Every structure is written in C-alpha cells, then in structure tokens.
Amino acid sequence: MAEVWDAVIIGAGPAGLSAALYLARFQRSTLVLHDGASRAAHIPLSHNVPGYPEGVSGERLLATMTRHAATYGAALVKAHVESASICDRSFASVADDGRRWLSRTLLLATGVEMNEIELDAGDHDCAIAEGVVRYCPICDGYEHIGERIAVIGCDAQGAGEALFLRQYSESVTLIPRRYADLSPDTLQQLLQAGVTVIDAPVEQLVQGRACVRLRLKGCAETLRFDVVYPALGLRPRAKLAVDLGLSPDGDGNLAAEAIFGTAVPGLYAAGDVVAGLDQISVAMGHGAIAATRAHNWLRDRDGQTLKGH
Ligand SMILES: Cc1cc2nc3c(=O)[nH]c(=O)nc-3n(C[C@H](O)[C@H](O)[C@H](O)COP(=O)(O)OP(=O)(O)OC[C@H]3O[C@@H](n4cnc5c(N)ncnc54)[C@H](O)[C@@H]3O)c2cc1C
C-alpha cells in the first residue's frame, strides 16, 4: 500500500520551508515537493529579512532553510506537480512524470510567476544579479536612494510603484511598456508628486555598466537609468488549488484566509500565492500559521484535542 504522508507541501520557498520546519517539529511525516522555481532564488542580496543585518542572498537563505527543515526530518523531492485531487479522503499530488504522493493534509506554497521584461542586449538574470533591474520596490527601494529610477508600465500598478519610489529619489520616471493607461487624476497626482511621466513606449532596453539604457519610440537618444523597475504584474501559481475546487480572486490569488484553512478540509495555502504582501518574512509567517493549523486539524481528526473547545 502506498505511503500516506501527514503533510505534503508543494513549494520550497520561504513559505513551504517554514511550514516544513514546523510540521517536522510537530513530528508529522512531511514531504516537500518543488520544481526549483522559488522567486527567492533570484535575490542577489536582501536587506529586509529580519535577523540578517548584513543582508542575505536568496540562495543562501533557501539553503539554510532547507537544511533546517531537513534536520528535523522533512523530506524534499524535486518534481513538477501537475495535478492535485482528493482520493479516498487523502490528497493525491501527481507529477508530470507520473510519480504520485498521498497525504492527509496538503499545503500549497506555490508562489507567483512574474511577468518579466525582455532585454534587447544583456541578460535578464545578470541584470537582476547586478541590481539594475528590480521587481520589488518594497524590498529594495532603499538601495536606490537618490538614484535615477525608471518604472516601466504606465498603468495603475506602475503609477503606484513610481509614487512609492518617489520617497527614495527625486528622479523617478514612469514609462509605458507599450501604451499609457493612466486616468487624468492619476496623471495629475504623479506630476504633483514630481514623477516624470513619458508618453513614448520603450523600444529598446540595454543593460550597461551599472545602468540600463532605454531607447524610446521615436527618439534617437537613449535615456540612462541607474535602475529599472518593470511593473508588469504577477501570475499566482494557483492551478493546483483550482484543481481542488478553490476559486482565486480577480488577481489570481487565493484568499488570505487560506493560511487558516480552506473550504476543502485539510487544504491550506501560504506565501505569495495568497493575497497580501509578497515578502519573505510574510511567507515565513504564513508557513508557520498554516503548518500549525494543519497539525491541529490532524490532531482534531484523530481525537487528540480537548473536547468541547
Ligand atoms: C528579484 C527579486 C528580489 C526580491 N527581493 C526580496 C527581498 O529583498 N525581500 C523580500 O522579503 N522579498 C523579496 N522578493 C520576494 C520573495 O522572493 C517572495 O516574496 C518569496 O520568495 C515568496 O515565498 P513563497 O514561498 O511564497 O514563494 P516562492 O519562493 O516563489 O516559492 C514557490 C515554490 O513553489 C514551487 N512550485 C510552484 N508550483 C509548483 C508545482 N506545480 N510543482 C512543484 N513545485 C511548484 C516552486 O518550485 C518554489 O519552490 C524578491 C523577489 C524577486 C523576484
């Protein structure tokens, strides 16, 4: 008979790994399945993870968290999980190569995919590593105090990010990727705040030395920025939750309450895939909450909790 794990966690980012640590320390048989695509792996050096005053790279953080969870017995397997279903009161997670795992609880910590910008010259991953292309003003706006900042994506998201970054620099320019989609009120607010708003879309993006050069449609000259923030939206990886009957919100996120439990008994979600602030410390907290909920749900199911409470 196939092994039934107490908990399968899909995702080995900060959310999944903190959940794995908690569940393993609750002495639950815990398996983490992941396809090696944690967004955290792209972080060159984060300065806002509590406990790391000197900063920490995403790779190092993930390696340390993996070791920490494994120390208490959590198992990790690399697999791309293609589908999830319920089968005889267990969750069945099935990989694209046909491998299948059963579990009493399932915790989705599957994160989001970013809509990335293409560079015409230079390498995207290298530009991220160099810190000249950034995707998260909350994470690293501080690192660009007083620099020339461009935000690409002239819509409500881009406007919000430009205003947020304006606190760090007097030189913030908002540029459309293809076309501008700003209401007159938003445009006025941006201009009042001192954000430069350009109409012409970006035609060419070239990574230079400690800078990015942008050529705009109809302009011969290039503009040089110290850092570019593409504000092109995110795609939550919520497909497995949909397989199990959950409905994401209009942005594709799972409900914030999914960290406490969902309409499907034994199913939890944590981290970026749920609505809220996409940050490492938040993902870790989500993982801790969802894991404790899953553990107590199992205790309840096994008649191990205080009756009448
Ligand atoms: C360039 C960059 C810089 C950032 N800087 C910071 C920063 O300084 N500070 C900060 O707090 N945040 C930062 N972030 C955001 C941070 O990385 C995320 O908030 C964090 O990684 C979310 O953790 P998570 O566990 O929810 O998701 P992720 O870390 O994205 O992990 C998702 C996991 O799910 C797995 N997965 C998904 N679907 C499947 C599937 N079907 N089958 C198998 N596995 C699956 C993936 O392989 C991965 O292991 C940054 C992000 C980027 C891209």
CSV table of C-alpha atoms and ligand atoms in Angstrom, one decimal:
chain,number,residue,atom,x,y,z
A,1,MET,CA,0.0,0.0,0.0
A,2,ALA,CA,1.3,3.5,-0.9
A,3,GLU,CA,2.6,5.6,2.0
A,4,VAL,CA,0.3,8.4,3.1
A,5,TRP,CA,2.2,11.4,4.4
A,6,ASP,CA,0.8,13.5,7.2
A,7,ALA,CA,1.6,16.6,5.1
A,8,VAL,CA,2.7,17.2,1.6
A,9,ILE,CA,3.8,20.8,1.0
A,10,ILE,CA,4.1,21.9,-2.6
A,11,GLY,CA,6.8,24.6,-2.8
A,12,ALA,CA,10.2,25.0,-1.3
A,13,GLY,CA,10.4,28.8,-1.0
A,14,PRO,CA,10.3,30.6,2.4
A,15,ALA,CA,6.6,29.7,2.9
A,16,GLY,CA,6.9,26.0,2.1
A,17,LEU,CA,10.2,25.6,4.0
A,18,SER,CA,9.0,27.3,7.2
A,19,ALA,CA,5.8,25.1,7.1
A,20,ALA,CA,8.0,22.1,6.6
A,21,LEU,CA,10.1,23.0,9.7
A,22,TYR,CA,7.1,23.5,11.9
A,23,LEU,CA,5.4,20.2,10.7
A,24,ALA,CA,8.6,18.2,11.1
A,25,ARG,CA,9.0,19.6,14.6
A,26,PHE,CA,5.3,18.6,15.3
A,27,GLN,CA,6.6,15.1,14.4
A,28,ARG,CA,4.5,14.9,11.3
A,29,SER,CA,5.7,12.9,8.3
A,30,THR,CA,6.4,15.8,5.9
A,31,LEU,CA,7.3,15.8,2.3
A,32,VAL,CA,8.1,19.0,0.3
A,33,LEU,CA,7.7,18.8,-3.5
A,34,HIS,CA,9.1,21.6,-5.6
A,35,ASP,CA,10.2,22.3,-9.1
A,36,GLY,CA,13.1,24.5,-8.2
A,37,ALA,CA,11.5,27.8,-9.1
A,38,SER,CA,11.4,29.8,-5.9
A,39,ARG,CA,11.4,33.5,-6.6
A,40,ALA,CA,13.7,33.9,-3.6
A,41,ALA,CA,16.5,32.2,-5.5
A,42,HIS,CA,16.8,35.3,-7.7
A,43,ILE,CA,17.5,37.7,-4.8
A,44,PRO,CA,21.1,38.9,-5.1
A,45,LEU,CA,21.2,40.2,-1.5
A,46,SER,CA,18.1,41.0,0.6
A,47,HIS,CA,18.4,43.6,3.3
A,48,ASN,CA,15.0,43.3,4.8
A,49,VAL,CA,14.9,39.7,6.1
A,50,PRO,CA,14.8,40.1,9.8
A,51,GLY,CA,17.9,38.6,11.5
A,52,TYR,CA,20.4,39.3,8.7
A,53,PRO,CA,21.7,42.9,9.3
A,54,GLU,CA,24.5,42.3,6.8
A,55,GLY,CA,22.0,41.1,4.1
A,56,VAL,CA,21.4,37.6,2.8
A,57,SER,CA,21.3,36.2,-0.7
A,58,GLY,CA,18.2,34.2,-1.7
A,59,GLU,CA,20.2,31.1,-2.5
A,60,ARG,CA,21.8,31.2,1.0
A,61,LEU,CA,18.5,31.7,2.7
A,62,LEU,CA,16.9,28.8,0.9
A,63,ALA,CA,19.8,26.5,1.5
A,64,THR,CA,19.8,27.4,5.2
A,65,MET,CA,16.0,26.9,5.5
A,66,THR,CA,16.2,23.6,3.6
A,67,ARG,CA,18.9,22.3,5.9
A,68,HIS,CA,16.9,23.5,9.0
A,69,ALA,CA,13.7,21.7,7.9
A,70,ALA,CA,15.7,18.5,6.9
A,71,THR,CA,17.4,18.5,10.3
A,72,TYR,CA,14.0,17.6,11.8
A,73,GLY,CA,13.2,15.0,9.2
A,74,ALA,CA,11.3,16.9,6.5
A,75,ALA,CA,11.9,15.2,3.1
A,76,LEU,CA,12.4,17.1,-0.1
A,77,VAL,CA,11.8,15.8,-3.6
A,78,LYS,CA,12.2,17.7,-6.8
A,79,ALA,CA,9.1,17.3,-9.0
A,80,HIS,CA,6.8,19.5,-11.0
A,81,VAL,CA,3.3,18.7,-9.6
A,82,GLU,CA,0.9,18.8,-12.5
A,83,SER,CA,-2.4,17.9,-10.7
A,84,ALA,CA,-3.9,17.5,-7.3
A,85,SER,CA,-7.1,15.7,-6.4
A,86,ILE,CA,-8.8,14.0,-3.4
A,87,CYS,CA,-8.8,10.3,-3.4
A,88,ASP,CA,-10.3,8.2,-0.6
A,89,ARG,CA,-10.0,11.0,2.0
A,90,SER,CA,-6.4,11.6,1.0
A,91,PHE,CA,-4.8,14.3,-1.2
A,92,ALA,CA,-3.1,12.9,-4.3
A,93,SER,CA,-0.4,15.0,-5.8
A,94,VAL,CA,0.7,13.8,-9.3
A,95,ALA,CA,3.9,14.9,-11.0
A,96,ASP,CA,4.3,15.4,-14.7
A,97,ASP,CA,6.4,12.2,-14.9
A,98,GLY,CA,3.6,10.2,-13.3
A,99,ARG,CA,5.0,10.0,-9.7
A,100,ARG,CA,2.2,10.2,-7.2
A,101,TRP,CA,2.1,11.0,-3.5
A,102,LEU,CA,-0.7,10.7,-1.0
A,103,SER,CA,-1.2,12.9,2.1
A,104,ARG,CA,-3.7,13.6,4.8
A,105,THR,CA,-3.1,17.4,4.5
A,106,LEU,CA,-1.9,19.4,1.6
A,107,LEU,CA,-0.3,22.8,1.9
A,108,LEU,CA,0.1,24.9,-1.3
A,109,ALA,CA,3.1,27.3,-1.1
A,110,THR,CA,3.5,27.6,-4.8
A,111,GLY,CA,4.3,31.3,-5.1
A,112,VAL,CA,3.8,33.5,-8.2
A,113,GLU,CA,5.4,34.0,-11.6
A,114,MET,CA,6.5,37.4,-12.6
A,115,ASN,CA,5.8,39.0,-16.0
A,116,GLU,CA,9.4,39.7,-16.9
A,117,ILE,CA,10.8,42.4,-19.1
A,118,GLU,CA,12.9,41.3,-22.1
A,119,LEU,CA,16.3,43.0,-22.5
A,120,ASP,CA,17.4,43.6,-26.1
A,121,ALA,CA,21.0,43.5,-25.0
A,122,GLY,CA,22.2,42.0,-21.8
A,123,ASP,CA,21.0,39.1,-19.8
A,124,HIS,CA,17.9,39.4,-17.6
A,125,ASP,CA,19.2,37.2,-14.8
A,126,CYS,CA,22.5,39.0,-14.9
A,127,ALA,CA,20.7,42.4,-14.7
A,128,ILE,CA,18.8,41.2,-11.6
A,129,ALA,CA,22.0,39.9,-10.1
A,130,GLU,CA,23.7,43.3,-10.7
A,131,GLY,CA,20.7,45.1,-9.2
A,132,VAL,CA,20.0,47.3,-12.3
A,133,VAL,CA,16.7,45.5,-12.9
A,134,ARG,CA,14.5,45.2,-9.8
A,135,TYR,CA,10.9,43.9,-9.3
A,136,CYS,CA,10.1,44.8,-5.8
A,137,PRO,CA,10.2,48.5,-4.5
A,138,ILE,CA,9.3,47.4,-1.0
A,139,CYS,CA,12.2,45.0,-0.9
A,140,ASP,CA,15.0,47.2,-2.4
A,141,GLY,CA,13.8,50.8,-2.9
A,142,TYR,CA,16.1,51.7,0.0
A,143,GLU,CA,19.1,50.6,-2.0
A,144,HIS,CA,18.4,53.2,-4.7
A,145,ILE,CA,18.2,56.4,-2.6
A,146,GLY,CA,19.0,59.4,-4.7
A,147,GLU,CA,19.4,57.3,-7.9
A,148,ARG,CA,17.8,57.7,-11.3
A,149,ILE,CA,14.9,55.3,-11.3
A,150,ALA,CA,12.7,54.2,-14.2
A,151,VAL,CA,9.4,52.4,-13.7
A,152,ILE,CA,8.1,50.6,-16.8
A,153,GLY,CA,4.4,50.0,-17.0
A,154,CYS,CA,2.3,53.1,-17.3
A,155,ASP,CA,-0.9,51.9,-15.6
A,156,ALA,CA,-2.2,51.9,-12.0
A,157,GLN,CA,0.4,49.4,-10.9
A,158,GLY,CA,3.3,51.4,-12.4
A,159,ALA,CA,1.9,54.6,-11.0
A,160,GLY,CA,1.6,53.1,-7.6
A,161,GLU,CA,5.2,51.9,-7.7
A,162,ALA,CA,6.5,55.2,-9.1
A,163,LEU,CA,4.8,57.1,-6.2
A,164,PHE,CA,6.2,54.6,-3.7
A,165,LEU,CA,9.7,55.0,-5.1
A,166,ARG,CA,9.5,58.8,-5.2
A,167,GLN,CA,10.1,58.8,-1.4
A,168,TYR,CA,13.6,57.5,-2.2
A,169,SER,CA,14.6,59.7,-5.1
A,170,GLU,CA,13.8,62.9,-6.8
A,171,SER,CA,14.4,61.3,-10.2
A,172,VAL,CA,11.6,58.8,-10.8
A,173,THR,CA,10.4,58.4,-14.4
A,174,LEU,CA,7.3,56.4,-15.5
A,175,ILE,CA,7.4,55.0,-19.0
A,176,PRO,CA,4.9,52.8,-20.8
A,177,ARG,CA,5.9,49.3,-22.0
A,178,ARG,CA,3.6,49.6,-24.9
A,179,TYR,CA,1.0,52.2,-24.2
A,180,ALA,CA,0.0,54.5,-21.4
A,181,ASP,CA,-3.2,53.8,-19.4
A,182,LEU,CA,-3.4,56.4,-16.8
A,183,SER,CA,-6.6,58.3,-15.6
A,184,PRO,CA,-6.3,62.1,-15.6
A,185,ASP,CA,-6.5,62.1,-11.8
A,186,THR,CA,-3.6,59.6,-11.5
A,187,LEU,CA,-1.5,61.6,-14.0
A,188,GLN,CA,-2.1,64.8,-12.1
A,189,GLN,CA,-1.1,63.1,-8.8
A,190,LEU,CA,2.1,61.7,-10.3
A,191,LEU,CA,3.0,65.1,-11.8
A,192,GLN,CA,2.2,66.9,-8.5
A,193,ALA,CA,4.5,64.4,-6.7
A,194,GLY,CA,7.3,65.2,-9.1
A,195,VAL,CA,7.3,62.0,-11.1
A,196,THR,CA,8.3,62.4,-14.7
A,197,VAL,CA,5.7,60.7,-17.0
A,198,ILE,CA,6.7,59.9,-20.5
A,199,ASP,CA,4.3,59.0,-23.3
A,200,ALA,CA,6.5,57.2,-25.7
A,201,PRO,CA,6.9,53.4,-25.1
A,202,VAL,CA,10.2,51.7,-24.6
A,203,GLU,CA,11.6,50.3,-27.8
A,204,GLN,CA,14.9,49.0,-26.7
A,205,LEU,CA,16.3,48.1,-23.3
A,206,VAL,CA,20.1,47.6,-23.0
A,207,GLN,CA,22.0,46.7,-19.9
A,208,GLY,CA,25.0,48.9,-19.4
A,209,ARG,CA,27.7,49.1,-16.7
A,210,ALA,CA,25.8,49.7,-13.5
A,211,CYS,CA,22.9,51.1,-15.5
A,212,VAL,CA,20.1,50.4,-18.0
A,213,ARG,CA,19.8,52.4,-21.2
A,214,LEU,CA,16.3,52.8,-22.7
A,215,ARG,CA,15.5,54.0,-26.2
A,216,LEU,CA,12.0,55.2,-26.6
A,217,LYS,CA,9.9,55.0,-29.7
A,218,GLY,CA,10.5,58.0,-32.0
A,219,CYS,CA,13.6,59.1,-30.0
A,220,ALA,CA,17.2,58.7,-31.3
A,221,GLU,CA,18.8,59.3,-28.0
A,222,THR,CA,18.9,56.8,-25.1
A,223,LEU,CA,17.9,57.5,-21.5
A,224,ARG,CA,20.2,56.2,-18.8
A,225,PHE,CA,18.9,55.0,-15.5
A,226,ASP,CA,20.7,53.5,-12.5
A,227,VAL,CA,17.8,51.1,-12.0
A,228,VAL,CA,14.7,50.0,-13.8
A,229,TYR,CA,11.6,48.6,-12.1
A,230,PRO,CA,9.3,46.7,-14.5
A,231,ALA,CA,5.8,46.9,-13.1
A,232,LEU,CA,4.2,44.3,-15.4
A,233,GLY,CA,2.1,42.2,-13.0
A,234,LEU,CA,2.3,38.7,-11.5
A,235,ARG,CA,0.7,35.4,-12.2
A,236,PRO,CA,-0.1,33.4,-9.0
A,237,ARG,CA,0.6,29.7,-9.4
A,238,ALA,CA,-2.9,28.7,-8.2
A,239,LYS,CA,-3.6,25.9,-10.7
A,240,LEU,CA,-3.4,23.1,-8.1
A,241,ALA,CA,-5.8,25.0,-5.8
A,242,VAL,CA,-8.3,25.3,-8.7
A,243,ASP,CA,-7.9,21.5,-9.3
A,244,LEU,CA,-9.1,21.1,-5.8
A,245,GLY,CA,-12.1,23.4,-6.2
A,246,LEU,CA,-10.8,26.7,-4.8
A,247,SER,CA,-11.6,29.9,-6.7
A,248,PRO,CA,-8.8,32.5,-6.9
A,249,ASP,CA,-9.7,36.2,-6.7
A,250,GLY,CA,-9.7,38.6,-9.7
A,251,ASP,CA,-5.9,38.9,-9.5
A,252,GLY,CA,-5.5,35.1,-9.5
A,253,ASN,CA,-4.5,35.0,-5.7
A,254,LEU,CA,-6.0,32.6,-3.2
A,255,ALA,CA,-7.9,34.2,-0.3
A,256,ALA,CA,-5.8,35.5,2.5
A,257,GLU,CA,-7.7,33.3,4.9
A,258,ALA,CA,-6.4,30.1,3.2
A,259,ILE,CA,-3.5,30.2,5.7
A,260,PHE,CA,-6.1,29.2,8.3
A,261,GLY,CA,-7.8,26.6,6.2
A,262,THR,CA,-10.0,26.5,3.1
A,263,ALA,CA,-13.4,25.1,2.0
A,264,VAL,CA,-11.6,21.8,1.4
A,265,PRO,CA,-10.8,20.2,4.8
A,266,GLY,CA,-7.1,19.6,5.3
A,267,LEU,CA,-6.1,22.0,2.5
A,268,TYR,CA,-4.0,25.1,3.3
A,269,ALA,CA,-2.1,27.7,1.3
A,270,ALA,CA,0.7,30.1,2.3
A,271,GLY,CA,3.1,32.7,0.9
A,272,ASP,CA,2.9,34.8,-2.3
A,273,VAL,CA,0.1,32.6,-3.8
A,274,VAL,CA,-2.3,34.0,-1.2
A,275,ALA,CA,-3.5,37.6,-1.4
A,276,GLY,CA,-1.4,40.0,0.6
A,277,LEU,CA,2.1,41.4,0.9
A,278,ASP,CA,4.6,39.3,-1.2
A,279,GLN,CA,7.6,39.3,1.2
A,280,ILE,CA,9.8,36.6,2.7
A,281,SER,CA,9.0,37.4,6.3
A,282,VAL,CA,5.3,37.3,5.5
A,283,ALA,CA,5.7,34.0,3.6
A,284,MET,CA,7.6,32.5,6.6
A,285,GLY,CA,4.8,33.7,9.0
A,286,HIS,CA,2.1,32.2,6.7
A,287,GLY,CA,4.0,28.9,6.6
A,288,ALA,CA,4.1,28.8,10.4
A,289,ILE,CA,0.4,29.5,10.7
A,290,ALA,CA,-0.7,27.1,8.0
A,291,ALA,CA,1.5,24.3,9.4
A,292,THR,CA,0.2,24.7,12.9
A,293,ARG,CA,-3.4,24.8,11.6
A,294,ALA,CA,-2.8,21.6,9.6
A,295,HIS,CA,-1.2,19.9,12.6
A,296,ASN,CA,-4.1,20.8,14.9
A,297,TRP,CA,-6.6,19.7,12.2
A,298,LEU,CA,-4.9,16.3,12.2
A,299,ARG,CA,-5.0,16.2,16.0
A,300,ASP,CA,-8.7,17.0,15.9
A,301,ARG,CA,-9.4,14.4,13.4
A,302,ASP,CA,-7.5,11.8,15.5
A,303,GLY,CA,-9.4,12.8,18.6
A,304,GLN,CA,-6.3,14.3,20.3
A,305,THR,CA,-7.7,17.8,21.0
A,306,LEU,CA,-9.6,19.0,24.1
A,307,LYS,CA,-13.3,18.0,23.7
A,308,GLY,CA,-15.9,20.8,23.6
A,309,HIS,CA,-13.5,23.6,22.6
B,1,LIG,C1,14.4,39.7,-7.8
B,1,LIG,C2,13.6,39.5,-6.5
B,1,LIG,C3,14.0,40.2,-5.4
B,1,LIG,C4,13.3,40.0,-4.2
B,1,LIG,N1,13.7,40.6,-3.1
B,1,LIG,C5,13.1,40.4,-1.9
B,1,LIG,C6,13.6,41.0,-0.7
B,1,LIG,O1,14.6,41.6,-0.7
B,1,LIG,N2,12.8,40.8,0.4
B,1,LIG,C7,11.7,40.1,0.5
B,1,LIG,O2,11.0,40.0,1.5
B,1,LIG,N3,11.2,39.5,-0.7
B,1,LIG,C8,11.9,39.7,-1.9
B,1,LIG,N4,11.3,39.1,-3.0
B,1,LIG,C9,10.1,38.4,-3.0
B,1,LIG,C10,10.3,37.0,-2.4
B,1,LIG,O3,11.2,36.3,-3.2
B,1,LIG,C11,9.0,36.3,-2.3
B,1,LIG,O4,8.0,37.0,-1.5
B,1,LIG,C12,9.1,34.9,-1.6
B,1,LIG,O5,10.0,34.1,-2.3
B,1,LIG,C13,7.8,34.2,-1.5
B,1,LIG,O6,7.9,32.9,-1.0
B,1,LIG,P1,7.0,31.7,-1.4
B,1,LIG,O7,7.5,30.6,-0.6
B,1,LIG,O8,5.6,32.1,-1.2
B,1,LIG,O9,7.2,31.5,-2.9
B,1,LIG,P2,8.5,31.1,-3.7
B,1,LIG,O10,9.7,31.5,-3.0
B,1,LIG,O11,8.3,31.7,-5.1
B,1,LIG,O12,8.4,29.6,-3.9
B,1,LIG,C14,7.4,28.9,-4.6
B,1,LIG,C15,7.8,27.4,-4.6
B,1,LIG,O13,6.7,26.7,-5.2
B,1,LIG,C16,7.3,25.7,-6.1
B,1,LIG,N5,6.2,25.4,-7.1
B,1,LIG,C17,5.2,26.2,-7.6
B,1,LIG,N6,4.4,25.5,-8.3
B,1,LIG,C18,4.8,24.2,-8.3
B,1,LIG,C19,4.4,23.0,-8.9
B,1,LIG,N7,3.3,22.9,-9.7
B,1,LIG,N8,5.1,21.8,-8.7
B,1,LIG,C20,6.2,21.9,-7.9
B,1,LIG,N9,6.7,23.0,-7.3
B,1,LIG,C21,6.0,24.1,-7.5
B,1,LIG,C22,8.5,26.4,-6.7
B,1,LIG,O14,9.4,25.5,-7.2
B,1,LIG,C23,9.0,27.1,-5.4
B,1,LIG,O15,9.8,26.1,-4.7
B,1,LIG,C24,12.1,39.3,-4.2
B,1,LIG,C25,11.7,38.6,-5.4
B,1,LIG,C26,12.4,38.7,-6.5
B,1,LIG,C27,12.0,38.0,-7.8
